[in-house]
XYZ file of C-alpha atoms in Angstrom:
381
model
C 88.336 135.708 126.834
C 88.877 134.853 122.934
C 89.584 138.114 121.528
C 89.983 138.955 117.866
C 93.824 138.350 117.391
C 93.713 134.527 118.941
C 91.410 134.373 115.528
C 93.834 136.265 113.395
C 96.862 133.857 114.810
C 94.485 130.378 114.591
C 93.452 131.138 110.988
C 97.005 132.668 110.101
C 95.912 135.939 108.463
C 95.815 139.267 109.818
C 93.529 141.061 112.549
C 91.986 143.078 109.596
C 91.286 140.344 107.652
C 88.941 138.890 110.519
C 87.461 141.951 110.864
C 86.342 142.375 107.353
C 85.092 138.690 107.554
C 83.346 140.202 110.868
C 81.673 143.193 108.969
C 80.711 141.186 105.692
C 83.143 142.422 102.964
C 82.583 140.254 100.089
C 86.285 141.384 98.753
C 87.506 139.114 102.007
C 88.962 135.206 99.262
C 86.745 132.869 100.175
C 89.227 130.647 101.521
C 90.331 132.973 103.934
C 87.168 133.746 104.890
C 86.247 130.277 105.440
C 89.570 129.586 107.565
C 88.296 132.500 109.649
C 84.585 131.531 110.029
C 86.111 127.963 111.173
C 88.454 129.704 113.616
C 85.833 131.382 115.318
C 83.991 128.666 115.753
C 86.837 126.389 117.447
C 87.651 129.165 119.741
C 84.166 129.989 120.455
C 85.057 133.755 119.498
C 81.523 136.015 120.433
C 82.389 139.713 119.078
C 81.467 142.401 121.507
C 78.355 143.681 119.088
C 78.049 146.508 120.722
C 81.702 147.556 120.978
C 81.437 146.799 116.686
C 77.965 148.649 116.624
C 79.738 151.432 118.119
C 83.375 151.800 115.750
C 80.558 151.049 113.090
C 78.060 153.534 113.598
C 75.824 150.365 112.672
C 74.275 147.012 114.117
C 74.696 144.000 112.094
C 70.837 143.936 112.151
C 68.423 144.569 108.991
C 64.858 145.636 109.537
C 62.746 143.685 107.388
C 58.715 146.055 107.574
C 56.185 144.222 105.749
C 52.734 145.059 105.226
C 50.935 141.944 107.209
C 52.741 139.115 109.057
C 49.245 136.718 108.214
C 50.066 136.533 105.154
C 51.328 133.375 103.371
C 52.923 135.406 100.809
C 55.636 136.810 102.926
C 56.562 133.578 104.452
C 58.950 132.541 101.611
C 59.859 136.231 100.581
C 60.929 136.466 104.153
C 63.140 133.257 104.180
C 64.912 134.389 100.712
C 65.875 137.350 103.024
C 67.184 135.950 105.510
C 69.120 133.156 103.961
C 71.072 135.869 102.109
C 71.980 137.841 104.959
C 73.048 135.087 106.861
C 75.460 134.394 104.220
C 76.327 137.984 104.302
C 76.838 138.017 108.223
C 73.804 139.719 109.195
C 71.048 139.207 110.929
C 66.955 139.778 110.478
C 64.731 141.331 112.975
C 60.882 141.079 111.738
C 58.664 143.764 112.082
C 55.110 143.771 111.101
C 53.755 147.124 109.602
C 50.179 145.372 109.531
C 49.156 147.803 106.738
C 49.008 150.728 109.547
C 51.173 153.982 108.328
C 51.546 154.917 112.180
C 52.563 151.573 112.463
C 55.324 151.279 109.842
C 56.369 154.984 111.207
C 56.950 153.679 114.404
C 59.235 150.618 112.979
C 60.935 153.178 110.248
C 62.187 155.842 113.630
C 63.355 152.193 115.850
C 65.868 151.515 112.820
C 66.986 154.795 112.260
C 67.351 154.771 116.692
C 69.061 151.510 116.876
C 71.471 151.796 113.591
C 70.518 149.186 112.289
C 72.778 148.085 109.144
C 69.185 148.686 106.188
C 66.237 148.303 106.008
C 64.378 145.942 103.678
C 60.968 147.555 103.333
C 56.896 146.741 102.336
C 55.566 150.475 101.828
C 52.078 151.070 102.454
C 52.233 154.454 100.201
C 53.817 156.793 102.241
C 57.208 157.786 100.087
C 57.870 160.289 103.483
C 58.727 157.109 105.340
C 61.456 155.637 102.624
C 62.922 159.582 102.256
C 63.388 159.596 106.073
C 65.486 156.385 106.019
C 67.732 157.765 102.789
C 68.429 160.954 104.030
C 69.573 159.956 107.397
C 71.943 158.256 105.339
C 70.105 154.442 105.477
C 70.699 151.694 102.733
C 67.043 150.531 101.355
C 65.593 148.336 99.493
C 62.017 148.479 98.503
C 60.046 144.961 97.986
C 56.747 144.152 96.544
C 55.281 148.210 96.452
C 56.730 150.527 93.939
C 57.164 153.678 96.275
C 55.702 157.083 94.377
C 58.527 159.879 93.529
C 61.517 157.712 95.598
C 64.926 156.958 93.653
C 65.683 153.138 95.744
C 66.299 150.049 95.347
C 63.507 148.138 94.489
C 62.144 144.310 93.788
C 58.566 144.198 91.978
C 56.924 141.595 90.025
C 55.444 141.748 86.790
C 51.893 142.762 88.335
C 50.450 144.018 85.343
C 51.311 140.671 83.019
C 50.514 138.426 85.944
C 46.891 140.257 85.867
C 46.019 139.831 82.288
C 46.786 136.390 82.208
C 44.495 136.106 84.662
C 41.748 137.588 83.030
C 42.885 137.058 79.677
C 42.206 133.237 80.954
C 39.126 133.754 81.862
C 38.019 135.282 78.668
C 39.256 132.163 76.918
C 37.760 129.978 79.368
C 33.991 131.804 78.096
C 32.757 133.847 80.938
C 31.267 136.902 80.079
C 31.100 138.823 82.916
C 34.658 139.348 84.704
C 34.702 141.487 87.765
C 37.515 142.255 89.714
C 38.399 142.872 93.454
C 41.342 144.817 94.287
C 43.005 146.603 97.064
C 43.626 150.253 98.137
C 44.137 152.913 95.875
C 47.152 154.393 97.412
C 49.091 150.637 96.895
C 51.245 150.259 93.779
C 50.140 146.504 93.187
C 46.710 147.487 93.486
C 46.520 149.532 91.059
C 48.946 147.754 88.899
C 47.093 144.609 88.827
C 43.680 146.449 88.202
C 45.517 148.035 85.302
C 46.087 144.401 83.941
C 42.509 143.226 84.674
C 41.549 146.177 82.393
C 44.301 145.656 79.124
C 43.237 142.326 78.791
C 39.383 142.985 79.140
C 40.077 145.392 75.969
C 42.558 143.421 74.673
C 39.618 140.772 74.034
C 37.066 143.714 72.746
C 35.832 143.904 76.335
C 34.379 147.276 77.920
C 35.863 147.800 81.175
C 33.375 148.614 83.410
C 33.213 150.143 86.568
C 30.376 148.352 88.068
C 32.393 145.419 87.809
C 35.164 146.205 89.902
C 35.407 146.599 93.872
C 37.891 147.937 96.194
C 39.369 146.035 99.521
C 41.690 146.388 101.876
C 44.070 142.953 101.011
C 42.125 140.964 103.882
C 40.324 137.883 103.728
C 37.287 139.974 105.075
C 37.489 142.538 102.667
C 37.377 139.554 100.158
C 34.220 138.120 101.210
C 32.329 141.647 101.961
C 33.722 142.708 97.729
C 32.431 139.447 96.903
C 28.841 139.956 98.475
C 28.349 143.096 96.876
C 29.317 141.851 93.092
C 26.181 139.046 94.065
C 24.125 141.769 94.879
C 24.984 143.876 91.778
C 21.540 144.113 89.585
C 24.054 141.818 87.273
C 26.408 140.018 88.603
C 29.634 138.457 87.303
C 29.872 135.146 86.170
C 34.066 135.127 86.858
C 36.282 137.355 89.312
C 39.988 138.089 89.480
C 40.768 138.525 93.032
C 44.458 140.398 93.458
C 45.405 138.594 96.476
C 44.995 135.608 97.947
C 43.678 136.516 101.690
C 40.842 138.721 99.439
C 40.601 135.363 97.159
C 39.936 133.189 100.439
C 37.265 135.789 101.891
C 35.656 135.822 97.917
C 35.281 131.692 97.756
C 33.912 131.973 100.886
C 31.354 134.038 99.900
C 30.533 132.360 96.986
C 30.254 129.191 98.952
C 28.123 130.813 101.378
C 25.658 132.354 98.723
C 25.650 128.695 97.460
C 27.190 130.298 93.898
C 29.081 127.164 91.971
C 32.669 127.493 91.219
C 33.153 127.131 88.742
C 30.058 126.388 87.011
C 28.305 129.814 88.143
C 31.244 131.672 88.855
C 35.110 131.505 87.539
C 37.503 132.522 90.249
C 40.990 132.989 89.536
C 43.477 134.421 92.385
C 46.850 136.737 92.614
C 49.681 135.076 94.969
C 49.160 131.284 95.842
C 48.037 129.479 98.448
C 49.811 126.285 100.424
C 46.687 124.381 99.744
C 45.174 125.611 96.988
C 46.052 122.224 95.072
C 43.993 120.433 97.563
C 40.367 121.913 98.073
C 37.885 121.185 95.559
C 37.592 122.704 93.056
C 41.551 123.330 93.210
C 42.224 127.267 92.757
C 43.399 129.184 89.857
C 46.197 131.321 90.898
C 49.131 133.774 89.370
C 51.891 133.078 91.404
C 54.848 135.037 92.656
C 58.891 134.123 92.670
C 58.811 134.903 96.377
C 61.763 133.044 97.615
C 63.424 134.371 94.709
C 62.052 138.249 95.549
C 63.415 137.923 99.016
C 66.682 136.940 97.904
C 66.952 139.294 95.062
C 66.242 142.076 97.924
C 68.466 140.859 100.576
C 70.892 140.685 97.739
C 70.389 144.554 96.508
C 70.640 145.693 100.225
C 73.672 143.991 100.529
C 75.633 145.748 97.490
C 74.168 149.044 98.488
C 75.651 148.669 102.274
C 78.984 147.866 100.225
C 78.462 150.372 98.193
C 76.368 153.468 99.290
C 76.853 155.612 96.155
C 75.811 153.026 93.145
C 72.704 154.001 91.401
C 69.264 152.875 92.094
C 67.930 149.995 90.106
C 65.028 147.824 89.982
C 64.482 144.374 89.415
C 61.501 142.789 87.994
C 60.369 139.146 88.402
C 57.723 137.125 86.295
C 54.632 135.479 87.423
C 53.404 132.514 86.289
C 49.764 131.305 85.759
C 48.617 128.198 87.415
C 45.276 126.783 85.710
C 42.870 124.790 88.314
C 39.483 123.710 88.290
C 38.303 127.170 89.604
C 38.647 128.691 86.376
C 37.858 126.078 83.843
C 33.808 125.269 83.153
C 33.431 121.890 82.395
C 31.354 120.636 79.652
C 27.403 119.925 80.434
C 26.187 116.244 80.254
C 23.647 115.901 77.276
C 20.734 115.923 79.105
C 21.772 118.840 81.018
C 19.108 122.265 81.017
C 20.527 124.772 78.904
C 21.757 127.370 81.954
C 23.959 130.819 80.731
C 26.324 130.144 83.414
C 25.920 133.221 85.402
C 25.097 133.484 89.373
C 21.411 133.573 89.057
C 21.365 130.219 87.722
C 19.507 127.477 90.038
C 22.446 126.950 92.694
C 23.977 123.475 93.393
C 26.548 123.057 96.412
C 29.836 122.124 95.155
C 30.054 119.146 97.675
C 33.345 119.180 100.050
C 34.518 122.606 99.387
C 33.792 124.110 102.450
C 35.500 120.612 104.535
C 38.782 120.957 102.414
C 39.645 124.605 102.984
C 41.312 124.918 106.046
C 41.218 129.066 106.131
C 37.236 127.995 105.975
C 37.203 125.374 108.235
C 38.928 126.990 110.896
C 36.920 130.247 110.823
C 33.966 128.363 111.198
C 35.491 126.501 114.706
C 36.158 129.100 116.138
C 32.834 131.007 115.503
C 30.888 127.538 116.133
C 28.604 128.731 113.250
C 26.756 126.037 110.877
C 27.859 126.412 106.904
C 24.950 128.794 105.803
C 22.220 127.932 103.525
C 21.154 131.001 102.281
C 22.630 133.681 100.336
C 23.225 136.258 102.426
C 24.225 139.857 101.098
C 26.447 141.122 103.553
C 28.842 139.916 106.819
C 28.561 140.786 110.294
């Protein structure tokens, strides 16, 4: 068997040299490190991980908890992750917290169990959870969710800026009546997006209503059942800003089930993007996230604070940017149009291939082997 010092004696350094390369040091030269890493791989050298799990007090294993493994968003964040602590010499191990406290509890006590080396974490608003980790002594990082009252590591966006673009777009783009759909209450971007919806709306000389704002729960469902009940308001909106994009899916839905006109009738502009939002028609307004780049920028943060348990907490903020579609942007009336104002309650027209072009849509519908709907209907099964 290959043990550590046929390594040491192949790469011509010393036995603690390959063991810092082993455990990640970043002080290891690069050059070194590299004859190492090459070593290892010519003598097919497998550390005993649990022998080094055990001298360590600590796997080589981060936990990576996000809030729901269906969603697009974390797809990239998740790769920025792990691409980092490969580099790093660790390893990821997903776990899906699926927006369930009891859940995320159950994932939070099987790191702390199996030592694993941090925890890269999605809160869904309990700060008890991130406390746990830190006392028993765990590096954290937090990603996406501000955590209330908890000195950590954290990677946010700009949710606030990214939501008054939105709406301040839609101002510009005429519509009147802006409503908004956003998630819990207890969850930092929530609320912090919501906040934005509401500068810009007074930023423009707007009043910010509450009749024109609805609360979900981040799903696509949730999405479509916010979006029914803004139809059925006694006015309805003629635009929405929908803070995420499974909600935004479940809200286009609606509107193309209630045979509403994007974006003639109704302005839709989303939070986070979506693969194909480029390709259905009309194309979809979204803000859009630096998720690669979050990952990474979290991976990176756990990394220093494994190296370095006692540094101070930071945070680091990344900036969205606004991509303009065809959801968002009313385009000019032919001459001999009727004068219409725009809004919902305007004679409907079906905005042809819309519903054959999103595949979210299109897939939902296969598997429930339910005909496209004709009638506005006010709420879902």
């Amino acid at each position: 068997m290959t043990t550590i010092y046929d390594v040491a004696r192949m790469a011509e350094v010393s036995t603690s040299t390959v063991s810092r390369v082993l455990n990640g040091h970043s002080s290891v030269d690069p050059d070194l490190a590299a004859r190492v890493r090459q070593a290892m791989l010519d003598l097919d050298y497998r550390p005993n991980a649990v022998a080094r799990s055990l001298r360590r007090q600590r796997t080589s294993l981060w936990a990576v908890i996000i809030s729901d493994i269906g969603n697009p968003f974390f797809t990239a964040l998740v790769r920025g992750i792990e691409d980092v602590a490969q580099e790093a010499g660790f390893s990821v191990v997903l776990c899906n917290g699926d927006e369930d406290p009891d859940k995320e509890t159950r994932y939070v006590t099987a790191a702390l169990d199996e030592r694993m080396a941090g925890v890269i974490i999605s809160p869904s608003g309990r700060p008890s959870l991130i406390n746990r980790l830190t006392g028993a002594g765990m590096p954290v990082v937090a990603i996406d969710r501000q955590p209330r009252g908890v000195a950590v590591d954290t990677v946010l966006v700009d949710n606030v800026h990214g939501a008054e673009m939105a709406t301040a777009h839609l101002v510009d783009s005429g519509y009147r009546r802006i409503a908004c759909i956003t998630g819990p209450r207890r969850i930092s971007t929530a609320v912090q997006r919501l906040r934005g919806y509401q500068q810009a709306l007074r930023a423009s000389g707007r009043t910010v209503t509450e009749d024109l704002v609805r609360y979900a729960d981040f799903r696509e469902e949730g999405g479509y059942r916010a979006m029914a009940s803004l139809l059925d308001a006694a006015e309805p909106p003629d635009a929405v800003f929908v803070t995420n994009n499974l909600m935004t899916v479940g809200a286009v839905e609606c509107l193309l089930d209630s045979e509403v006109v994007v974006p003639t009738q109704c302005g839709v502009v989303g939070f986070d993007d979506i693969p194909w939002a480029h390709l259905v028609r009309p194309s979809l307004s979204t803000v859009t996230q630096p998720t690669y780049d979050l990952g990474r920028a979290a991976a990176s943060l756990l990394t220093e604070r494994i190296t370095n348990p006692a540094k101070a907490s930071s945070t680091v903020t990344l900036r969205t940017t606004l991509q303009v579609r065809e959801s968002s942007v009313r385009a000019a009336a032919p001459p001999d149009a009727q004068p219409t104002d725009g809004g919902p309650g305007a004679a409907p027209t079906r905005s042809a291939g819309v519903e054959d072009t999103c595949p979210a849509i299109t897939a939902r519908r296969h598997r429930t082997g339910a005909p496209a709907p004709r009638a506005r209907r006010a709420s879902r099964p």
